[in-house]
Short mmCIF file of C-alpha atoms in Angstrom, two decimals:
data_model
loop_
_atom_site.label_atom_id
_atom_site.label_comp_id
_atom_site.label_asym_id
_atom_site.label_seq_id
_atom_site.Cartn_x
_atom_site.Cartn_y
_atom_site.Cartn_z
CA MET A 1499 19.81 20.88 -45.05
CA LYS A 1500 22.40 18.28 -43.69
CA ILE A 1501 23.58 20.74 -41.38
CA LEU A 1502 20.36 21.80 -40.16
CA GLU A 1503 19.12 18.06 -39.77
CA TYR A 1504 22.44 17.80 -37.43
CA MET A 1505 21.61 20.51 -35.21
CA LEU A 1506 17.92 19.58 -34.88
CA CYS A 1507 19.27 15.81 -33.71
CA ALA A 1508 22.04 17.43 -31.39
CA ILE A 1509 19.03 19.44 -29.70
CA VAL A 1510 16.67 16.94 -29.63
CA SER A 1511 19.60 14.75 -27.67
CA LEU A 1512 20.25 17.35 -25.43
CA VAL A 1513 16.83 17.73 -24.15
CA ALA A 1514 16.59 13.96 -24.03
CA PHE A 1515 19.35 13.41 -21.97
CA ALA A 1516 19.49 16.63 -19.84
CA ILE A 1517 16.63 15.68 -17.13
CA PRO A 1518 18.14 12.28 -16.35
CA SER A 1519 21.55 13.40 -16.19
CA GLY A 1520 20.16 16.10 -13.97
CA ALA A 1521 18.48 13.30 -11.79
CA VAL A 1522 21.80 11.16 -11.69
CA ALA A 1523 23.98 14.06 -10.56
CA ALA A 1524 21.47 15.16 -7.56
CA ASP A 1525 21.10 11.29 -6.28
CA ASN A 1526 24.91 11.04 -6.56
CA GLN A 1527 24.91 14.09 -4.27
CA TYR A 1528 22.42 12.31 -2.00
CA ILE A 1529 24.69 9.26 -1.76
CA GLU A 1530 27.76 11.50 -0.88
CA THR A 1531 25.10 13.13 1.68
CA LEU A 1532 24.86 9.70 3.28
CA ARG A 1533 28.49 9.12 3.45
CA SER A 1534 29.42 12.35 5.19
CA GLY A 1535 26.55 14.72 5.77
CA SER A 1536 25.05 15.91 8.99
CA TYR A 1537 22.37 14.46 10.67
CA GLU A 1538 19.53 16.40 9.22
CA ARG A 1539 21.04 16.40 5.69
CA ARG A 1540 21.34 12.47 5.98
CA ILE A 1541 17.56 12.33 7.19
CA ASP A 1542 16.80 14.36 3.75
CA ALA A 1543 18.93 11.98 1.68
CA MET A 1544 17.31 8.71 3.01
CA LEU A 1545 13.74 10.19 2.27
CA HIS A 1546 14.65 11.34 -1.03
CA LEU A 1547 16.61 7.99 -2.14
CA GLY A 1548 13.86 5.86 -0.72
CA PHE A 1549 11.22 7.62 -2.58
CA ALA A 1550 13.51 7.44 -5.69
CA GLY A 1551 13.90 3.86 -5.51
CA ASN A 1552 17.55 4.33 -5.74
CA LYS A 1553 19.25 1.02 -4.90
CA ALA A 1554 22.73 2.33 -4.80
CA ALA A 1555 21.51 3.43 -1.09
CA PHE A 1556 21.01 -0.11 -0.11
CA TYR A 1557 24.10 -0.53 2.35
CA TYR A 1558 23.88 2.88 3.67
CA LEU A 1559 20.18 2.69 4.77
CA VAL A 1560 21.23 -0.58 6.40
CA GLU A 1561 24.05 1.06 8.05
CA ASN A 1562 21.71 3.81 9.37
CA LEU A 1563 18.88 1.33 10.24
CA ASN A 1564 21.13 0.16 13.04
CA SER A 1565 22.18 3.72 14.14
CA GLY A 1566 22.81 4.23 18.01
CA ARG A 1567 23.53 0.23 18.19
CA ASP A 1568 26.89 0.72 20.26
CA ARG A 1569 25.78 3.60 22.14
CA GLU A 1570 22.50 5.76 23.29
CA PRO A 1571 20.40 3.64 20.88
CA ALA A 1572 17.40 5.44 22.48
CA ALA A 1573 18.47 9.03 21.51
CA PRO A 1574 15.80 10.74 19.59
CA ARG A 1575 18.27 11.41 16.86
CA HIS A 1576 18.93 7.53 16.49
CA VAL A 1577 15.49 6.81 16.77
CA ARG A 1578 14.60 9.06 14.04
CA THR A 1579 17.70 7.80 11.88
CA ARG A 1580 16.54 4.22 12.20
CA SER A 1581 12.93 5.12 11.65
CA VAL A 1582 13.60 6.90 8.38
CA ALA A 1583 16.06 4.56 7.29
CA ALA A 1584 13.40 1.50 7.65
CA GLU A 1585 10.96 3.20 5.52
CA ALA A 1586 13.15 4.17 2.80
CA LEU A 1587 14.24 0.26 2.86
CA GLY A 1588 10.95 -0.60 2.19
CA ARG A 1589 10.48 1.77 -0.56
CA LEU A 1590 13.18 0.60 -2.44
CA ARG A 1591 11.43 -2.60 -2.72
CA ASP A 1592 14.75 -4.73 -2.82
CA ASP A 1593 14.13 -8.15 -1.27
CA ARG A 1594 17.52 -8.29 0.23
CA ALA A 1595 16.19 -5.53 2.99
CA ILE A 1596 13.79 -8.31 4.24
CA ALA A 1597 16.60 -10.11 6.51
CA HIS A 1598 18.01 -6.63 7.77
CA LEU A 1599 14.35 -5.39 8.63
CA VAL A 1600 13.42 -8.73 10.54
CA ALA A 1601 16.56 -8.55 12.57
CA ARG A 1602 16.40 -4.78 13.44
CA TYR A 1603 12.63 -5.65 14.52
CA GLY A 1604 14.06 -8.34 17.22
CA ASP A 1605 16.37 -5.83 18.52
CA GLU A 1606 14.19 -2.76 18.52
CA GLU A 1607 13.00 -1.13 21.53
CA SER A 1608 11.46 1.92 20.05
CA PRO A 1609 7.66 1.66 19.11
CA GLU A 1610 8.36 4.50 16.52
CA VAL A 1611 11.18 2.23 14.62
CA LYS A 1612 9.00 -0.92 14.73
CA ARG A 1613 6.21 1.01 13.17
CA SER A 1614 8.24 1.98 10.57
CA ILE A 1615 9.67 -1.43 10.08
CA LEU A 1616 6.16 -2.69 9.96
CA PHE A 1617 5.46 -0.19 7.30
CA ALA A 1618 8.61 -1.15 5.44
CA LEU A 1619 7.78 -4.76 5.42
CA SER A 1620 4.17 -3.85 3.83
CA PHE A 1621 6.05 -3.37 0.64
CA TYR A 1622 6.89 -7.04 0.40
CA ARG A 1623 5.24 -10.33 0.32
CA SER A 1624 7.48 -13.14 1.83
CA ALA A 1625 6.47 -15.63 4.52
CA VAL A 1626 9.83 -14.61 6.49
CA THR A 1627 7.85 -11.46 7.62
CA GLU A 1628 5.13 -13.39 9.15
CA SER A 1629 6.89 -13.61 12.78
CA VAL A 1630 7.35 -9.77 12.92
CA ILE A 1631 3.84 -9.09 11.75
CA ASN A 1632 2.69 -11.76 14.60
CA ALA A 1633 4.68 -10.00 17.19
CA GLY A 1634 3.12 -6.67 15.97
CA LEU A 1635 -0.52 -8.03 16.21
CA SER A 1636 0.31 -8.88 19.89
CA SER A 1637 1.82 -5.34 20.58
CA GLY A 1638 0.60 -3.51 23.49
CA ASP A 1639 1.56 -0.50 21.66
CA GLU A 1640 -1.69 0.79 19.50
CA GLY A 1641 0.27 2.49 16.91
CA VAL A 1642 2.60 -0.84 16.39
CA LEU A 1643 -0.75 -2.79 16.47
CA PHE A 1644 -2.21 -0.73 13.77
CA GLU A 1645 0.72 -0.65 11.61
CA ALA A 1646 0.77 -4.67 12.23
CA ILE A 1647 -2.75 -4.95 10.98
CA ARG A 1648 -2.14 -2.95 7.79
CA THR A 1649 0.94 -5.02 6.82
CA ALA A 1650 -1.09 -8.23 7.64
CA ALA A 1651 -3.79 -7.03 5.27
CA LEU A 1652 -1.46 -6.19 2.48
CA SER A 1653 0.83 -9.45 3.20
CA GLY A 1654 -1.83 -11.88 1.29
CA ASN A 1655 -0.81 -14.04 4.20
CA ALA A 1656 -3.87 -16.09 5.52
CA SER A 1657 -2.07 -17.49 8.54
CA THR A 1658 -2.78 -14.07 10.47
CA ALA A 1659 -6.45 -14.48 10.28
CA PRO A 1660 -7.06 -16.27 13.42
CA ARG A 1661 -5.44 -13.31 15.31
CA LEU A 1662 -7.20 -10.79 13.40
CA ARG A 1663 -10.63 -12.45 13.98
CA GLU A 1664 -9.81 -11.73 17.51
CA ILE A 1665 -8.76 -8.42 17.31
CA ALA A 1666 -11.71 -7.61 15.19
CA ALA A 1667 -14.21 -9.28 17.86
CA GLN A 1668 -12.64 -8.51 21.08
CA SER A 1669 -10.37 -5.34 21.03
CA PRO A 1670 -11.97 -2.63 23.42
CA VAL A 1671 -10.91 -0.05 20.91
CA GLU A 1672 -13.45 0.42 18.21
CA ARG A 1673 -10.68 1.58 15.70
CA VAL A 1674 -8.68 -1.34 16.37
CA ARG A 1675 -11.68 -3.84 15.65
CA LEU A 1676 -12.31 -2.06 12.43
CA ALA A 1677 -8.85 -2.09 11.17
CA GLY A 1678 -9.07 -5.95 12.10
CA ALA A 1679 -12.28 -6.10 10.01
CA TYR A 1680 -10.53 -4.52 6.96
CA ALA A 1681 -7.41 -6.74 6.99
CA LEU A 1682 -10.02 -9.92 7.32
CA VAL A 1683 -11.82 -8.38 4.32
CA ALA A 1684 -8.37 -7.66 2.20
CA LEU A 1685 -7.37 -11.32 3.19
CA GLY A 1686 -10.80 -12.89 1.81
CA ASP A 1687 -11.44 -13.88 5.23
CA THR A 1688 -15.32 -13.98 6.20
CA VAL A 1689 -15.57 -11.15 3.84
CA GLU A 1690 -19.62 -10.55 4.18
CA LYS A 1691 -19.33 -10.55 7.91
CA ASN A 1692 -16.63 -8.00 8.15
CA THR A 1693 -17.76 -5.65 5.24
CA THR A 1694 -20.85 -5.37 7.61
CA LEU A 1695 -18.98 -4.58 10.43
CA LEU A 1696 -17.17 -2.01 8.35
CA GLU A 1697 -20.44 -0.53 7.28
CA GLU A 1698 -21.65 -0.31 10.91
CA GLY A 1699 -18.29 1.83 11.67
CA LEU A 1700 -19.84 4.59 9.67
CA LYS A 1701 -22.88 4.92 12.14
CA SER A 1702 -20.36 5.08 15.00
CA ARG A 1703 -20.61 8.08 17.68
CA ASP A 1704 -16.77 8.42 17.45
CA PRO A 1705 -15.77 10.66 14.09
CA GLU A 1706 -12.40 9.05 14.01
CA SER A 1707 -14.01 5.41 13.85
CA ARG A 1708 -16.69 6.63 10.95
CA PHE A 1709 -13.44 8.33 9.36
CA TRP A 1710 -11.31 4.71 9.41
CA ALA A 1711 -14.50 3.16 8.15
CA ALA A 1712 -14.92 5.01 5.13
CA VAL A 1713 -11.19 4.71 4.40
CA TYR A 1714 -11.42 0.80 4.94
CA LEU A 1715 -14.36 0.32 2.69
CA GLY A 1716 -12.71 2.52 -0.04
CA GLU A 1717 -9.54 0.44 0.03
CA VAL A 1718 -11.34 -2.97 -0.04
CA GLY A 1719 -13.42 -1.73 -2.90
CA ARG A 1720 -16.80 -3.48 -2.46
CA ALA A 1721 -19.27 -1.67 -4.49
CA GLY A 1722 -21.98 -2.93 -2.64
CA SER A 1723 -21.14 -0.49 0.24
CA LEU A 1724 -21.86 2.75 -1.95
CA GLU A 1725 -25.27 2.52 -0.50
CA SER A 1726 -24.00 2.76 3.05
CA LEU A 1727 -21.56 5.51 2.38
CA ALA A 1728 -24.38 7.71 0.61
CA LYS A 1729 -26.55 7.28 3.83
CA ALA A 1730 -23.51 8.09 6.12
CA ARG A 1731 -22.70 11.36 3.93
CA GLU A 1732 -26.17 12.62 4.28
CA ILE A 1733 -26.04 12.93 8.41
CA GLU A 1734 -22.11 13.62 8.83
CA ASN A 1735 -21.28 16.63 10.51
CA MET A 1736 -17.68 16.73 10.51
CA GLU A 1737 -16.16 17.87 7.23
CA TRP A 1738 -13.00 16.01 7.40
CA VAL A 1739 -15.17 12.80 7.88
CA LYS A 1740 -17.18 13.97 4.73
CA ARG A 1741 -14.22 14.32 2.70
CA GLU A 1742 -13.07 10.84 3.17
CA ILE A 1743 -16.48 9.38 2.43
CA ASP A 1744 -16.47 11.11 -0.60
CA ILE A 1745 -13.11 9.71 -1.52
CA ALA A 1746 -14.30 6.48 -0.49
CA ALA A 1747 -17.56 6.71 -2.70
CA VAL A 1748 -15.68 7.74 -5.71
CA ARG A 1749 -13.24 4.97 -5.30
CA LEU A 1750 -16.24 2.21 -5.20
CA ALA A 1751 -18.05 3.94 -7.98
CA THR A 1752 -15.15 3.84 -10.41
CA THR A 1753 -14.78 0.01 -9.05
CA ARG A 1754 -18.54 -0.80 -9.78
CA LYS A 1755 -18.13 0.96 -13.47
CA ARG A 1756 -15.20 -1.19 -14.28
CA GLN A 1757 -17.04 -4.19 -12.81
CA ARG A 1758 -19.73 -3.52 -15.02
CA GLU A 1759 -17.83 -2.85 -17.93
CA ARG A 1760 -15.86 -6.25 -17.54
CA GLU A 1761 -19.17 -7.99 -17.28
CA GLU A 1762 -20.48 -6.28 -20.18
CA ASP A 1763 -17.24 -7.32 -22.38
CA GLU A 1764 -17.56 -10.85 -21.13
CA ARG A 1765 -21.22 -11.03 -22.18
CA LEU A 1766 -20.31 -9.81 -25.41
CA ASP A 1767 -17.68 -12.17 -25.87
CA ARG A 1768 -19.89 -15.35 -25.10
CA ILE A 1769 -22.47 -13.55 -27.50
CA MET A 1770 -19.70 -13.64 -30.39
CA ALA A 1771 -18.63 -17.06 -29.47
CA ASP A 1772 -21.82 -18.49 -29.72
CA ARG A 1773 -22.52 -16.92 -33.03
CA GLN A 1774 -19.26 -18.10 -34.54
CA LYS A 1775 -20.15 -21.71 -33.09
CA ASN A 1776 -23.29 -21.56 -34.60
CA GLU A 1777 -22.17 -20.16 -38.00
CA SER A 1778 -19.33 -22.56 -37.95
CA GLY A 1779 -22.30 -25.48 -37.53
CA ALA A 1780 -24.51 -24.10 -40.36
CA ASP A 1781 -21.65 -24.79 -42.97
CA LEU A 1782 -21.31 -28.44 -42.19
CA PRO A 1783 -23.38 -30.98 -44.16
CA ASP A 1784 -26.41 -32.78 -42.78
CA ARG A 1785 -25.10 -36.16 -41.44
CA GLY A 1786 -28.14 -37.71 -42.68
CA GLU A 1787 -27.47 -36.47 -46.39
CA ALA A 1788 -23.78 -37.31 -46.20
CA ARG A 1789 -24.90 -40.80 -45.90
#
């Protein structure tokens, strides 16, 4: 029996450690690729290590973030390298990356890389990112502007609200106005007004605007918008927009269910607290009788 027990323990140990060991070996191979691999393999390695959150890649990613610094910075391969490195640094969620991303944004000419840097900064909440977000909110490139709005929404920093109000009210592009409204709701600024703007976006003649209105309503999670989504679904003629409306509706329905469950739990807690209070009072002698 002892031998059998030892064998079983050995088998369990092998199973338990086989997968982690394999994963470590694979990550080590990707690290080695960052040192000496070809351009294509380095791109693949950065993507993998970023999603894996492997911080051993940190300094290699910083090095690639500055690819082409000495020559041909605008060459497509260097632009792609800097873009992927920025996004990987974001996914690492290592605060040491913030300073490198902010510095790179100040030197960067490529809108593609600027978008990636803003995307990366959306993983962090730091006052240091404020200057980059504000620069993005003033960009003439629509892609950079969109990414800056999204990052502002996730930053929790209300200092960007005045600029976002301008965007939501004055941008000549409806999709941009909707993005601005979404960011303001996410930051808790003029929530009712901007939620209404998002719901109105579901009625737009532009299907892309309807799509984004549904996305944003799903993300901000205000259950009161369910009725607007249901009405929009009835007359929507684009399948890809319908799908996003359905996704948003499911998210809001789940939010409403959880909210009702929370309210019911709170109500029951109050009832139990009142009951315990009354029962405790009943056990005490009447003050008049005590005298």
